Short mmCIF file of C-alpha atoms and ligand atoms in Angstrom, two decimals:
data_model
loop_
_atom_site.label_atom_id
_atom_site.label_comp_id
_atom_site.label_asym_id
_atom_site.label_seq_id
_atom_site.Cartn_x
_atom_site.Cartn_y
_atom_site.Cartn_z
CA MET H 1298 0.06 -0.22 -0.06
CA SER H 1299 2.72 2.51 0.91
CA GLU H 1300 4.62 1.63 -2.18
CA GLN H 1301 1.88 2.88 -4.00
CA LYS H 1302 1.42 6.09 -2.51
CA SER H 1303 4.77 6.87 -2.77
CA SER H 1304 5.11 6.09 -6.44
CA ARG H 1305 2.23 8.78 -6.67
CA LYS H 1306 3.95 11.83 -8.30
CA ILE H 1307 3.18 15.24 -6.78
CA GLY H 1308 2.86 17.97 -8.44
CA LYS H 1309 4.15 21.23 -8.55
CA VAL H 1310 3.86 24.80 -9.44
CA TYR H 1311 7.31 26.83 -10.72
CA LEU H 1312 6.35 30.58 -11.21
CA VAL H 1313 9.18 31.51 -13.35
CA GLY H 1314 10.30 34.83 -14.58
CA ALA H 1315 10.71 34.96 -18.48
CA GLY H 1316 13.15 37.89 -18.52
CA PRO H 1317 12.17 41.01 -20.55
CA GLY H 1318 12.02 39.47 -24.25
CA ASP H 1319 15.14 38.50 -25.37
CA PRO H 1320 15.23 34.64 -25.01
CA GLY H 1321 18.57 34.51 -24.14
CA LEU H 1322 17.63 36.35 -20.61
CA ILE H 1323 15.69 33.37 -18.98
CA THR H 1324 17.84 32.47 -15.82
CA VAL H 1325 19.68 28.93 -15.86
CA ARG H 1326 17.11 27.61 -13.46
CA GLY H 1327 14.24 29.10 -15.30
CA LYS H 1328 15.57 26.99 -18.57
CA TYR H 1329 16.14 23.92 -16.24
CA LEU H 1330 12.37 23.95 -15.21
CA LEU H 1331 11.03 24.54 -18.97
CA GLU H 1332 13.01 21.62 -20.08
CA ARG H 1333 11.06 19.58 -17.69
CA ALA H 1334 7.94 21.14 -17.72
CA GLU H 1335 4.69 18.72 -18.26
CA VAL H 1336 2.38 21.66 -18.39
CA VAL H 1337 3.46 25.49 -19.36
CA VAL H 1338 1.40 28.10 -19.04
CA TYR H 1339 2.58 31.24 -20.70
CA ASP H 1340 1.58 34.94 -21.43
CA TYR H 1341 1.68 37.68 -23.83
CA LEU H 1342 5.16 38.88 -23.05
CA ALA H 1343 6.92 35.62 -22.20
CA SER H 1344 9.17 35.24 -25.20
CA PRO H 1345 7.47 32.22 -27.33
CA LYS H 1346 11.19 31.71 -28.46
CA LEU H 1347 11.74 30.07 -25.25
CA LEU H 1348 8.97 27.74 -25.79
CA LYS H 1349 11.38 25.76 -27.69
CA HIS H 1350 12.92 24.38 -24.40
CA VAL H 1351 9.66 22.77 -23.49
CA PRO H 1352 9.18 19.18 -24.17
CA GLU H 1353 7.62 18.59 -27.32
CA GLU H 1354 4.95 16.16 -25.26
CA ALA H 1355 4.34 18.81 -23.07
CA GLU H 1356 0.72 20.77 -22.68
CA LEU H 1357 1.02 24.57 -23.49
CA ILE H 1358 -1.25 26.68 -22.48
CA TYR H 1359 -1.37 30.55 -23.63
CA ALA H 1360 -2.79 32.63 -20.66
CA GLY H 1361 -2.92 35.84 -22.79
CA LYS H 1362 -3.16 39.38 -21.12
CA LYS H 1363 -2.85 41.73 -23.18
CA GLY H 1364 -3.47 45.52 -22.02
CA GLY H 1365 -6.41 46.80 -23.84
CA VAL H 1366 -7.51 43.46 -25.84
CA LYS H 1367 -9.78 41.04 -24.28
CA HIS H 1368 -8.31 38.55 -21.91
CA THR H 1369 -8.07 35.12 -22.86
CA HIS H 1370 -8.15 33.88 -19.53
CA THR H 1371 -9.26 35.78 -15.82
CA GLN H 1372 -6.84 35.59 -13.63
CA GLU H 1373 -9.01 33.41 -11.44
CA GLU H 1374 -9.12 30.84 -14.37
CA ILE H 1375 -5.07 30.78 -14.48
CA ASN H 1376 -5.22 30.37 -10.65
CA GLN H 1377 -7.65 27.36 -10.65
CA MET H 1378 -6.05 26.01 -13.84
CA LEU H 1379 -2.57 26.23 -12.00
CA VAL H 1380 -4.12 24.52 -8.97
CA ASP H 1381 -6.04 21.60 -11.04
CA TRP H 1382 -2.91 20.59 -12.97
CA ALA H 1383 -0.40 20.51 -9.77
CA LYS H 1384 -3.56 18.12 -8.20
CA GLU H 1385 -2.92 16.17 -10.76
CA GLY H 1386 0.75 15.50 -10.27
CA LYS H 1387 2.02 17.80 -13.20
CA THR H 1388 4.94 19.87 -12.93
CA VAL H 1389 3.63 23.24 -14.01
CA VAL H 1390 5.61 25.94 -14.95
CA ARG H 1391 3.80 29.32 -14.96
CA LEU H 1392 6.16 31.28 -17.54
CA LYS H 1393 5.79 35.45 -16.98
CA GLY H 1394 7.14 38.10 -18.49
CA GLY H 1395 10.06 39.98 -16.61
CA ASP H 1396 9.79 38.83 -13.01
CA PRO H 1397 6.78 37.45 -11.04
CA PHE H 1398 6.89 39.48 -8.43
CA ILE H 1399 7.25 42.91 -10.21
CA PHE H 1400 3.93 44.06 -11.58
CA GLY H 1401 3.15 40.63 -12.86
CA ARG H 1402 0.20 39.40 -10.36
CA GLY H 1403 2.79 36.84 -9.36
CA GLY H 1404 2.11 37.16 -5.59
CA GLU H 1405 -1.67 36.71 -6.34
CA GLU H 1406 -1.13 33.40 -8.13
CA VAL H 1407 1.31 32.39 -5.48
CA GLU H 1408 -1.37 33.29 -2.67
CA VAL H 1409 -3.91 30.96 -3.82
CA LEU H 1410 -1.52 28.17 -4.39
CA ALA H 1411 -0.68 28.64 -0.89
CA GLY H 1412 -4.16 28.71 0.41
CA THR H 1413 -4.84 25.39 -1.36
CA GLY H 1414 -1.79 23.87 -0.21
CA VAL H 1415 0.11 23.52 -3.66
CA ASP H 1416 3.66 23.14 -3.81
CA PHE H 1417 5.48 25.88 -5.35
CA GLU H 1418 8.73 27.74 -6.16
CA VAL H 1419 9.17 31.41 -7.57
CA VAL H 1420 12.39 31.67 -9.95
CA PRO H 1421 12.73 35.56 -10.43
CA GLY H 1422 13.90 37.13 -13.55
CA VAL H 1423 15.23 40.10 -15.55
CA THR H 1424 12.44 42.72 -15.11
CA SER H 1425 11.77 44.84 -18.17
CA ALA H 1426 12.77 48.08 -16.31
CA THR H 1427 16.21 46.87 -15.85
CA ALA H 1428 16.21 45.31 -19.41
CA ALA H 1429 15.28 48.12 -21.18
CA ALA H 1430 17.08 50.94 -19.51
CA THR H 1431 20.28 48.69 -20.23
CA TYR H 1432 18.97 47.94 -24.07
CA ALA H 1433 18.39 51.56 -24.46
CA GLY H 1434 22.05 52.67 -23.14
CA ILE H 1435 20.71 54.22 -20.12
CA PRO H 1436 22.01 52.95 -16.26
CA ILE H 1437 19.51 53.28 -14.00
CA THR H 1438 21.77 54.25 -11.23
CA HIS H 1439 25.16 56.14 -11.91
CA ARG H 1440 27.26 57.90 -9.42
CA GLU H 1441 27.42 61.11 -10.84
CA HIS H 1442 23.40 61.04 -11.56
CA THR H 1443 21.65 59.34 -8.96
CA ALA H 1444 21.91 57.12 -6.00
CA SER H 1445 17.91 56.10 -5.81
CA VAL H 1446 15.77 54.46 -8.45
CA ALA H 1447 11.64 53.79 -7.92
CA PHE H 1448 9.60 51.56 -10.30
CA LEU H 1449 6.05 52.02 -10.42
CA THR H 1450 2.96 51.61 -12.36
CA GLY H 1451 1.32 53.90 -14.43
CA HIS H 1452 -1.85 51.83 -15.15
CA GLU H 1453 -3.31 53.99 -12.29
CA ASP H 1454 -4.78 57.20 -13.26
CA PRO H 1455 -2.48 59.39 -11.11
CA THR H 1456 -5.49 62.02 -10.72
CA LYS H 1457 -7.95 59.82 -9.35
CA PRO H 1458 -8.66 60.26 -5.61
CA GLY H 1459 -7.14 57.12 -3.40
CA SER H 1460 -4.27 56.26 -5.76
CA ASN H 1461 -1.83 54.05 -4.46
CA ILE H 1462 0.99 55.76 -5.71
CA ASP H 1463 2.07 58.99 -3.41
CA TRP H 1464 2.98 61.13 -6.66
CA ALA H 1465 3.76 64.27 -4.30
CA LYS H 1466 6.41 62.30 -2.68
CA LEU H 1467 7.63 59.97 -5.88
CA ALA H 1468 8.23 63.29 -8.12
CA THR H 1469 11.34 64.40 -6.72
CA GLY H 1470 11.91 61.30 -4.34
CA ALA H 1471 13.89 59.15 -6.39
CA GLY H 1472 16.10 60.32 -8.96
CA THR H 1473 15.33 57.65 -11.14
CA LEU H 1474 11.60 56.84 -11.73
CA VAL H 1475 10.90 53.97 -14.07
CA ILE H 1476 7.36 53.51 -14.99
CA TYR H 1477 5.37 50.11 -16.30
CA MET H 1478 2.28 50.33 -18.23
CA GLY H 1479 2.33 54.35 -18.71
CA ILE H 1480 2.03 54.60 -21.92
CA LYS H 1481 -1.96 55.59 -22.08
CA ASN H 1482 -1.51 57.60 -19.56
CA LEU H 1483 1.64 59.41 -19.87
CA PRO H 1484 0.20 63.01 -20.88
CA ILE H 1485 -1.38 62.80 -16.98
CA ILE H 1486 1.68 61.45 -15.81
CA VAL H 1487 4.07 63.57 -16.70
CA LYS H 1488 1.88 66.88 -15.86
CA ASN H 1489 1.60 65.11 -12.25
CA LEU H 1490 5.51 65.08 -12.07
CA VAL H 1491 6.01 68.50 -12.93
CA ALA H 1492 2.82 69.86 -10.75
CA ASN H 1493 4.79 67.68 -7.80
CA GLY H 1494 7.90 69.56 -8.17
CA ARG H 1495 10.03 67.71 -10.79
CA ASP H 1496 12.15 69.76 -13.32
CA PRO H 1497 10.00 69.98 -16.51
CA LYS H 1498 13.50 69.80 -18.24
CA THR H 1499 13.85 66.31 -16.70
CA PRO H 1500 15.09 64.15 -19.51
CA VAL H 1501 12.51 60.96 -20.52
CA ALA H 1502 13.10 57.67 -22.64
CA VAL H 1503 9.98 55.68 -23.58
CA VAL H 1504 11.31 52.01 -24.71
CA ARG H 1505 9.07 49.99 -26.64
CA TRP H 1506 9.52 45.69 -26.69
CA ALA H 1507 13.13 45.88 -24.96
CA SER H 1508 15.83 43.88 -25.79
CA THR H 1509 14.16 42.45 -28.56
CA PRO H 1510 14.85 43.35 -32.79
CA GLU H 1511 11.92 45.31 -32.25
CA GLN H 1512 13.21 47.64 -29.60
CA ARG H 1513 12.26 51.15 -30.24
CA THR H 1514 13.52 54.14 -27.93
CA VAL H 1515 12.28 58.00 -28.05
CA VAL H 1516 14.03 60.54 -26.02
CA GLY H 1517 12.54 63.90 -24.71
CA THR H 1518 11.99 65.79 -21.58
CA LEU H 1519 8.99 65.65 -19.01
CA GLU H 1520 7.74 68.46 -21.06
CA THR H 1521 7.96 67.02 -24.39
CA ILE H 1522 7.83 62.88 -24.28
CA ALA H 1523 3.94 63.00 -24.70
CA ASP H 1524 3.80 64.49 -27.69
CA ILE H 1525 6.94 62.57 -29.14
CA VAL H 1526 5.02 59.37 -28.11
CA ARG H 1527 1.83 60.45 -29.64
CA GLU H 1528 3.77 61.13 -32.85
CA ALA H 1529 5.97 58.25 -33.21
CA ALA H 1530 2.48 55.98 -32.05
CA ILE H 1531 4.33 54.02 -29.41
CA LYS H 1532 2.48 51.64 -28.25
CA PRO H 1533 2.62 49.27 -25.07
CA PRO H 1534 4.10 47.54 -24.16
CA ALA H 1535 6.80 50.33 -23.17
CA LEU H 1536 8.35 51.65 -20.12
CA ILE H 1537 8.63 55.38 -19.05
CA ILE H 1538 11.93 56.06 -17.80
CA VAL H 1539 12.32 59.53 -16.15
CA GLY H 1540 15.52 61.21 -15.06
CA ASP H 1541 19.20 62.80 -15.79
CA VAL H 1542 20.31 59.37 -16.42
CA VAL H 1543 19.02 59.33 -19.63
CA THR H 1544 21.23 61.59 -21.26
CA LEU H 1545 23.88 58.84 -21.05
CA ARG H 1546 22.18 57.11 -24.08
CA ASP H 1547 24.11 59.27 -26.20
CA LYS H 1548 27.24 57.81 -25.36
CA ILE H 1549 26.49 54.53 -24.27
CA ASP H 1550 23.44 53.30 -26.54
CA TRP H 1551 24.66 50.04 -27.91
CA PHE H 1552 21.93 47.72 -28.59
CA GLU H 1553 19.97 49.54 -31.30
CA LYS H 1554 23.85 50.71 -32.54
CA ARG H 1555 24.47 46.94 -33.65
CA PRO H 1556 25.11 46.85 -37.73
CA LEU H 1557 22.19 45.05 -38.42
CA PHE H 1558 19.87 46.29 -35.81
CA GLY H 1559 16.38 46.86 -37.24
CA LYS H 1560 16.99 44.83 -40.27
CA ARG H 1561 14.63 42.35 -41.59
CA ILE H 1562 16.62 39.32 -43.20
CA VAL H 1563 14.92 36.44 -44.46
CA VAL H 1564 16.79 33.10 -43.83
CA THR H 1565 16.25 29.89 -45.89
CA ARG H 1566 17.90 26.93 -44.77
CA THR H 1567 16.64 23.89 -43.11
CA ARG H 1568 15.70 24.14 -40.10
CA GLU H 1569 18.34 22.73 -37.79
CA GLN H 1570 20.89 24.55 -40.32
CA ALA H 1571 19.33 27.57 -39.92
CA SER H 1572 21.02 28.38 -36.53
CA GLU H 1573 24.35 28.94 -37.31
CA LEU H 1574 23.23 31.62 -39.56
CA MET H 1575 20.93 33.08 -37.56
CA ALA H 1576 22.78 33.15 -34.77
CA GLY H 1577 25.76 35.21 -36.43
CA LEU H 1578 22.81 37.47 -37.86
CA GLU H 1579 21.43 37.91 -34.50
CA GLU H 1580 24.57 38.52 -32.73
CA ASN H 1581 25.00 41.93 -35.16
CA GLY H 1582 21.46 42.85 -34.19
CA ALA H 1583 19.66 41.63 -36.88
CA ASN H 1584 15.99 40.61 -36.88
CA CYS H 1585 15.54 37.30 -38.50
CA LEU H 1586 12.37 36.04 -40.28
CA GLU H 1587 13.14 32.00 -40.47
CA TYR H 1588 11.29 30.83 -43.30
CA SER H 1589 12.53 27.08 -43.42
CA THR H 1590 12.12 26.54 -46.83
CA ILE H 1591 13.40 22.68 -46.93
CA LYS H 1592 12.75 19.69 -44.36
CA ILE H 1593 15.09 17.42 -44.40
CA GLU H 1594 13.56 13.53 -44.18
CA ALA H 1595 14.83 9.98 -44.21
CA VAL H 1596 14.29 8.30 -47.47
CA ASP H 1597 11.60 5.96 -47.83
CA SER H 1598 13.68 2.96 -48.24
CA TYR H 1599 17.22 2.35 -47.01
CA GLU H 1600 17.51 -1.38 -49.33
CA GLU H 1601 19.85 0.70 -51.48
CA LEU H 1602 22.23 2.12 -49.09
CA ASP H 1603 22.14 -1.61 -47.18
CA GLU H 1604 23.21 -2.91 -50.52
CA GLU H 1605 26.26 -0.73 -50.69
CA LEU H 1606 27.37 -0.81 -47.23
CA GLU H 1607 27.65 -4.83 -47.63
CA ARG H 1608 30.12 -4.09 -50.11
CA ILE H 1609 31.78 -0.95 -48.81
CA GLN H 1610 35.26 -2.18 -49.19
CA GLU H 1611 34.87 -2.69 -53.08
CA TYR H 1612 35.13 1.03 -52.87
CA HIS H 1613 38.23 3.32 -53.40
CA TRP H 1614 36.43 6.29 -52.81
CA ILE H 1615 33.06 7.49 -50.23
CA LEU H 1616 32.26 11.12 -51.33
CA PHE H 1617 30.21 13.44 -48.64
CA THR H 1618 28.71 16.19 -50.69
CA SER H 1619 26.55 17.46 -47.97
CA LEU H 1620 26.11 17.58 -43.62
CA HIS H 1621 23.13 15.73 -44.00
CA GLY H 1622 24.49 12.95 -46.34
CA VAL H 1623 26.86 12.45 -43.38
CA ARG H 1624 24.40 12.31 -40.83
CA TYR H 1625 21.97 10.08 -42.46
CA PHE H 1626 24.92 7.64 -43.69
CA PHE H 1627 25.97 7.32 -40.53
CA ASP H 1628 22.97 6.92 -38.59
CA ARG H 1629 21.90 4.19 -40.82
CA LEU H 1630 25.56 2.39 -40.40
CA TYR H 1631 25.50 2.45 -36.75
CA GLY H 1632 21.59 1.49 -36.90
CA LYS H 1633 22.88 -1.56 -38.69
CA GLY H 1634 25.35 -2.77 -35.71
CA LEU H 1635 28.33 -1.57 -37.74
CA ASP H 1636 30.56 1.22 -37.13
CA THR H 1637 34.03 3.25 -38.46
CA ARG H 1638 35.84 0.01 -38.72
CA SER H 1639 33.80 -1.13 -41.39
CA LEU H 1640 35.30 2.08 -43.46
CA ASN H 1641 38.86 1.57 -43.13
CA GLY H 1642 39.02 0.33 -47.13
CA PRO H 1643 37.52 3.30 -48.92
CA GLY H 1644 39.35 6.66 -49.00
CA ILE H 1645 37.03 9.62 -47.50
CA ALA H 1646 36.25 12.64 -49.25
CA ALA H 1647 34.13 15.92 -48.04
CA VAL H 1648 32.88 18.67 -50.44
CA GLY H 1649 33.75 21.45 -47.82
CA LYS H 1650 35.17 22.28 -44.30
CA ALA H 1651 31.89 21.82 -42.21
CA THR H 1652 31.24 18.26 -44.00
CA ALA H 1653 34.66 17.79 -42.66
CA ASP H 1654 34.38 18.54 -39.37
CA LEU H 1655 31.33 16.87 -38.93
CA LEU H 1656 32.69 13.47 -40.27
CA LEU H 1657 35.30 13.99 -37.57
CA LYS H 1658 32.56 14.07 -35.08
CA TYR H 1659 31.40 10.54 -36.40
CA GLY H 1660 35.33 9.44 -35.89
CA VAL H 1661 36.26 9.78 -39.59
CA ARG H 1662 38.70 12.36 -40.82
CA ALA H 1663 38.40 13.17 -44.41
CA ASP H 1664 41.23 11.88 -46.64
CA LEU H 1665 40.67 14.50 -49.07
CA LEU H 1666 39.38 18.23 -49.01
CA PRO H 1667 39.10 20.51 -52.17
CA THR H 1668 40.38 23.78 -52.54
CA VAL H 1669 37.03 25.07 -53.61
CA PHE H 1670 34.35 24.02 -51.62
CA THR H 1671 31.56 23.08 -54.73
CA GLY H 1672 30.90 19.74 -56.31
CA GLU H 1673 32.68 21.23 -58.99
CA GLY H 1674 35.75 21.67 -56.85
CA LEU H 1675 35.76 18.30 -55.41
CA ALA H 1676 35.01 16.75 -58.98
CA GLU H 1677 38.61 18.57 -59.91
CA THR H 1678 40.67 17.81 -56.99
CA LEU H 1679 39.83 14.11 -57.35
CA LEU H 1680 40.21 14.35 -60.88
CA ASP H 1681 44.04 15.40 -60.08
CA GLN H 1682 44.75 12.09 -58.29
CA GLY H 1683 42.98 10.34 -61.51
CA VAL H 1684 39.82 8.41 -61.19
CA GLU H 1685 39.89 6.27 -64.21
CA GLY H 1686 38.82 2.59 -63.04
CA ARG H 1687 38.14 3.72 -59.54
CA ASN H 1688 34.65 2.63 -57.77
CA ILE H 1689 33.06 5.63 -55.97
CA LEU H 1690 30.30 5.97 -53.56
CA ILE H 1691 28.19 9.61 -53.24
CA PRO H 1692 25.82 9.21 -50.42
CA ARG H 1693 23.64 12.00 -51.24
CA ALA H 1694 20.22 13.80 -51.23
CA GLU H 1695 17.52 12.01 -53.33
CA LYS H 1696 17.54 14.84 -56.08
CA ALA H 1697 21.09 16.95 -56.33
CA ARG H 1698 22.84 18.04 -59.08
CA GLU H 1699 24.40 15.45 -61.35
CA ILE H 1700 27.48 17.58 -62.64
CA LEU H 1701 29.63 15.53 -59.63
CA PRO H 1702 28.90 12.11 -60.66
CA GLU H 1703 28.99 13.00 -64.22
CA THR H 1704 32.34 14.39 -64.55
CA LEU H 1705 33.47 11.55 -62.49
CA ARG H 1706 32.06 9.11 -64.87
CA GLY H 1707 33.31 11.23 -68.04
CA ALA H 1708 37.19 10.50 -66.25
CA GLY H 1709 36.08 6.70 -66.28
CA ALA H 1710 35.00 5.98 -62.90
CA GLN H 1711 32.47 3.66 -61.48
CA VAL H 1712 30.35 5.88 -59.73
CA THR H 1713 27.08 4.93 -57.78
CA VAL H 1714 24.71 7.59 -56.25
CA THR H 1715 22.94 6.47 -53.35
CA PRO H 1716 19.70 8.62 -52.22
CA VAL H 1717 20.35 8.62 -48.42
CA TYR H 1718 17.82 11.69 -47.28
CA LYS H 1719 15.35 14.11 -49.06
CA ASN H 1720 14.65 17.82 -49.11
CA VAL H 1721 10.69 18.93 -48.68
CA ALA H 1722 9.54 21.98 -49.21
CA PRO H 1723 6.61 22.67 -46.38
CA GLU H 1724 3.46 24.39 -47.45
CA GLY H 1725 2.89 26.72 -44.43
CA LYS H 1726 4.12 29.61 -44.17
CA ARG H 1727 3.74 30.71 -47.98
CA VAL H 1728 1.15 33.34 -47.21
CA GLN H 1729 3.31 34.88 -44.81
CA LEU H 1730 6.26 35.20 -46.87
CA ARG H 1731 4.56 36.91 -49.51
CA ASP H 1732 2.08 39.56 -47.27
CA GLU H 1733 5.59 40.42 -45.84
CA LEU H 1734 7.01 40.83 -49.26
CA GLU H 1735 4.10 42.89 -50.23
CA ALA H 1736 4.17 45.04 -47.64
CA GLY H 1737 7.86 45.81 -48.33
CA LYS H 1738 8.85 44.60 -44.74
CA VAL H 1739 12.32 42.42 -45.83
CA ASP H 1740 15.19 44.12 -46.34
CA MET H 1741 17.53 40.94 -47.23
CA VAL H 1742 17.24 37.51 -48.73
CA THR H 1743 19.67 34.79 -47.75
CA PHE H 1744 20.22 31.83 -49.53
CA THR H 1745 22.82 28.82 -48.71
CA SER H 1746 22.34 26.50 -51.71
CA SER H 1747 20.37 26.25 -55.16
CA SER H 1748 17.40 24.45 -53.43
CA THR H 1749 17.11 27.25 -50.84
CA VAL H 1750 16.59 29.43 -53.98
CA ARG H 1751 14.12 26.86 -55.76
CA ASN H 1752 12.27 26.46 -52.52
CA PHE H 1753 11.69 30.21 -51.67
CA LEU H 1754 10.60 31.10 -55.42
CA GLY H 1755 8.12 28.28 -54.57
CA MET H 1756 6.79 29.78 -51.44
CA VAL H 1757 6.58 32.99 -53.05
CA ASP H 1758 4.65 32.08 -56.22
CA ALA H 1759 5.34 35.00 -58.27
CA LYS H 1760 2.82 35.32 -60.98
CA ASP H 1761 5.67 35.82 -63.38
CA SER H 1762 9.35 37.11 -63.71
CA SER H 1763 7.89 41.00 -63.70
CA ASP H 1764 5.82 40.07 -60.41
CA LEU H 1765 8.85 38.29 -58.58
CA LYS H 1766 11.03 41.50 -59.67
CA ARG H 1767 8.45 43.77 -58.36
CA LEU H 1768 8.24 41.89 -54.97
CA MET H 1769 12.18 41.48 -54.46
CA HIS H 1770 12.37 45.37 -55.68
CA ASN H 1771 13.94 46.80 -52.53
CA VAL H 1772 14.99 43.41 -51.16
CA VAL H 1773 18.61 42.92 -50.87
CA ILE H 1774 19.61 39.29 -52.03
CA ALA H 1775 22.95 37.35 -50.26
CA ALA H 1776 24.11 33.98 -51.62
CA ILE H 1777 26.83 31.81 -50.04
CA GLY H 1778 28.35 31.17 -53.16
CA PRO H 1779 28.76 31.11 -57.08
CA ILE H 1780 26.35 27.92 -57.96
CA THR H 1781 24.04 29.48 -55.29
CA ALA H 1782 24.35 33.00 -57.00
CA LYS H 1783 23.72 31.41 -60.57
CA THR H 1784 20.83 29.71 -59.80
CA VAL H 1785 19.55 33.39 -58.47
CA THR H 1786 20.70 35.00 -61.37
CA ASP H 1787 18.90 32.15 -63.74
CA ASN H 1788 15.62 33.36 -62.43
CA GLY H 1789 16.05 36.70 -63.05
CA LEU H 1790 17.18 38.03 -59.69
CA LYS H 1791 20.51 40.05 -58.99
CA VAL H 1792 22.85 38.91 -56.04
CA ASP H 1793 23.82 41.86 -53.96
CA ILE H 1794 26.16 40.30 -51.48
CA GLN H 1795 28.50 36.83 -52.09
CA PRO H 1796 31.25 36.13 -49.65
CA GLU H 1797 34.78 35.23 -51.09
CA SER H 1798 34.84 31.53 -49.10
CA TYR H 1799 31.38 29.93 -49.21
CA THR H 1800 30.98 29.78 -45.72
CA ILE H 1801 28.22 30.86 -43.10
CA PRO H 1802 30.77 33.35 -41.28
CA ASP H 1803 32.00 34.76 -44.06
CA MET H 1804 28.68 35.10 -45.50
CA VAL H 1805 27.57 37.04 -41.98
CA GLN H 1806 30.87 39.33 -42.28
CA GLU H 1807 30.01 40.38 -45.94
CA ILE H 1808 26.08 40.97 -44.69
CA VAL H 1809 27.46 43.28 -42.29
CA LYS H 1810 29.98 44.82 -44.33
CA HIS H 1811 27.28 45.61 -46.74
CA TYR H 1812 24.88 47.42 -43.98
CA THR H 1813 28.29 49.82 -42.63
N1 SAH X 2100 6.65 41.17 -14.61
C1 SAH X 2100 6.65 42.41 -15.29
C2 SAH X 2100 6.00 43.51 -15.95
C3 SAH X 2100 4.71 43.29 -16.62
S1 SAH X 2100 3.55 44.66 -16.38
C4 SAH X 2100 8.21 42.40 -15.23
O1 SAH X 2100 8.90 42.64 -14.50
O2 SAH X 2100 8.89 43.18 -16.67
C5 SAH X 2100 3.49 45.00 -18.10
C6 SAH X 2100 4.45 46.05 -18.21
O3 SAH X 2100 5.76 45.68 -18.46
C7 SAH X 2100 4.09 46.53 -19.82
O4 SAH X 2100 2.83 47.48 -19.93
C8 SAH X 2100 5.63 47.51 -19.69
O5 SAH X 2100 5.46 48.48 -19.37
C9 SAH X 2100 6.46 46.57 -19.13
N2 SAH X 2100 7.13 45.51 -20.34
C10 SAH X 2100 7.04 44.22 -20.40
N3 SAH X 2100 8.35 43.58 -20.96
C11 SAH X 2100 8.61 44.96 -21.77
C12 SAH X 2100 9.40 45.19 -22.39
N4 SAH X 2100 9.97 44.27 -23.37
N5 SAH X 2100 9.81 46.32 -23.20
C13 SAH X 2100 9.12 47.47 -22.65
N6 SAH X 2100 8.27 47.33 -21.61
C14 SAH X 2100 7.50 45.91 -21.23
#
């Protein structure tokens, strides 16, 4: 009996601060808990990018809560939901924007939990006030400017009697004021501060969507900021920072000054490959629009590869022309209970450095790497070695360019091409991409292979070449190498950026150069 009892899982609710927006600003503890969550209840201000940490089988519940917009769930419903899941024995993460205990109603949620005896833990987060200040280049305290800071809500109408905020004391009581939820009431707030003795010339910054690629900052004084915000049409979520420290932004604004800040760049790669390019671009401030044009899948049957693996010792060369080729080849090899020892006969060639690096991770050092990292380059380097009468295996995509096998065959080699994976273009995001292009919201499109070009064009689905030209009129095009570039020009478009060596870091560098 007691055994049964102890095996029953006890639920727990973790109230986790998601940080201000940049998904990198969650705590280590917060990420750890997301990775183990069975239920995640998240709201509007918590970055959706954090959800990638959550196990696939976990339940995701959007709790909404956007000022002015109808709430998806009432606070009572959310509280009840947390209690119910925990009582079912689930590990629940309640993910809240910024810090749960700073204007996040985290206190109320935890009070309810405590009242019902449900176990809970609270993980603090980077609150948007400090993030907004930091990412706008404003130190909220500074020895030469202020030694005190106050966080307040601007949600309450300051003129309403019985306000919880003592504006008369706060107006001059703290050197820096950071006001949450104050955009709607901004005109009344600034009037009130001045009426209570704050110098009308006090600098003020308003920061919207702080720490995200959409961040926008405007600066004025207590006298001018309300008009500036109205004219710039700044909407929530935004923070108001009042105090002399705002002047320091002129010197130390770093986030919005990064070379690619505000640039909307379409990244068209396979889902797994997209990360390296995106990381490089985002590091420089770009807003990456990820259109994973290709999905990689296993081929329907591995019969062909299996046969080749049986007679692998008969080959003089195995050529790996892509990362996926390596991955799927070795997964099958190991899957069959074999290992790298069965490859000790043939020479191994890789098309480029990344492919060679991946091979090494699988325990195989490439014997041959071309000087130019393309299929043609590889063919040329092999021809230099002499391929006549040689048996060559190329494990690769189901559909790929024929130039490499044809060149080798032309020189008298016996070439076997074995499909180990396939490229599939997904439907989903077509409409969205087209809309972004129509609205002129795309600054650049990046292509890292000919198939990304073809799939991109498939997604754009232009009526004809003049329609395509119109859509791409102001869009900069970056292509990783000459083959990809040729596919772009063959389709009537112009390539603006092409790195000298065909690697992702070089491509990122060229893109940065283009904008600086
Ligand atoms: N618990 C949250 C605050 C929630 S109240 C925290 O600690 O940050 C909601 C208000 O927070 C918004 O109206 C806005 O004033 C502010 N806010 C939250 N995220 C923001 C962001 N990324 N940029 C600017 N303001 C933000």
